[in-house]
Amino acid sequence: MEPVIEDDVVLLTVPADVGYLGVLRTATAGLAARLHFALDEIEDLRIAVDEACAMLLAIASRGAELECRFAVSDDALTVEVGVATIRGARLPAESSFAWKVLTALTTSASATVADSRATIRLLTRRAP
């Protein structure tokens, strides 16, 4: 019987400022490399995380922090990035270019906006 691999979870919190996105991109690449993703898959995921963060920074409240949760399983990496938002904030429509980028670069992408908080969830499965 195969051993069950529990998800490893890494939590990172950085100021909601473009200057800190490199930290999240580097963490993304390191965790994807740990899963033995191909180099092009790693780069796609880095770009997707960057795009998701850019969407969130556009609606972040002043002084907010980006909270990033990476869940590593045996064949996938899930990245959830969330931020406190300004009143009435909305993410771009799912038909927007930004969403087309996210869905093209990941296995799946979804978002929620509720209670002055927005979260984008990206799932990427390693190619067989």
XYZ file of C-alpha atoms in Angstrom, residues 18-96:
79
model
C 4.635 45.481 -5.699
C 8.142 45.536 -4.213
C 7.416 42.328 -2.285
C 6.019 40.246 -5.142
C 9.483 38.835 -5.839
C 9.326 37.045 -2.490
C 6.100 35.289 -3.501
C 7.413 34.461 -6.987
C 10.574 32.948 -5.486
C 8.599 30.903 -2.943
C 6.318 29.679 -5.737
C 9.270 28.580 -7.866
C 10.971 26.829 -4.959
C 7.898 24.869 -3.975
C 7.095 23.919 -7.576
C 10.689 22.733 -8.013
C 10.256 20.581 -4.904
C 7.403 18.844 -6.737
C 9.670 18.306 -9.746
C 7.629 20.553 -12.022
C 9.228 21.150 -15.421
C 10.971 24.510 -15.846
C 8.221 25.845 -18.134
C 5.552 24.790 -15.597
C 7.450 26.619 -12.852
C 7.676 29.776 -14.961
C 3.963 29.580 -15.851
C 3.076 29.309 -12.181
C 5.327 32.241 -11.255
C 3.606 34.369 -13.893
C 0.163 33.268 -12.672
C 0.995 34.159 -9.054
C 2.330 37.532 -10.214
C -0.862 38.211 -12.208
C -3.102 37.174 -9.303
C -1.192 39.451 -6.939
C -1.421 42.360 -9.388
C -5.202 41.908 -9.485
C -5.336 41.950 -5.694
C -2.988 44.917 -5.274
C -5.320 47.004 -7.448
C -8.110 46.638 -4.850
C -6.077 46.349 -1.621
C -6.850 48.665 1.250
C -4.171 51.045 2.445
C -1.610 49.292 4.670
C -2.954 45.834 3.802
C -0.894 42.651 3.689
C -0.911 39.949 1.042
C -1.432 36.610 2.726
C -0.241 33.693 0.653
C -0.936 30.044 1.472
C 0.899 27.364 -0.471
C -0.386 23.796 -0.118
C 1.986 21.174 -1.510
C 0.642 17.689 -2.188
C 2.250 14.763 -3.989
C 1.332 16.031 -7.488
C -0.055 19.560 -7.132
C 0.604 23.010 -5.761
C -2.291 25.168 -4.599
C -1.633 28.858 -4.065
C -4.195 31.042 -2.302
C -3.470 34.756 -2.134
C -5.739 37.058 -0.162
C -5.882 40.707 0.831
C -8.117 43.133 2.714
C -9.850 45.301 0.128
C -11.211 48.778 -0.251
C -14.959 49.195 0.125
C -16.917 47.929 -2.873
C -13.894 46.249 -4.439
C -14.373 43.933 -7.395
C -11.965 41.716 -9.226
C -11.840 41.803 -13.027
C -14.526 39.778 -14.806
C -13.709 36.153 -15.597
C -13.872 37.112 -19.282
C -11.028 39.642 -18.805
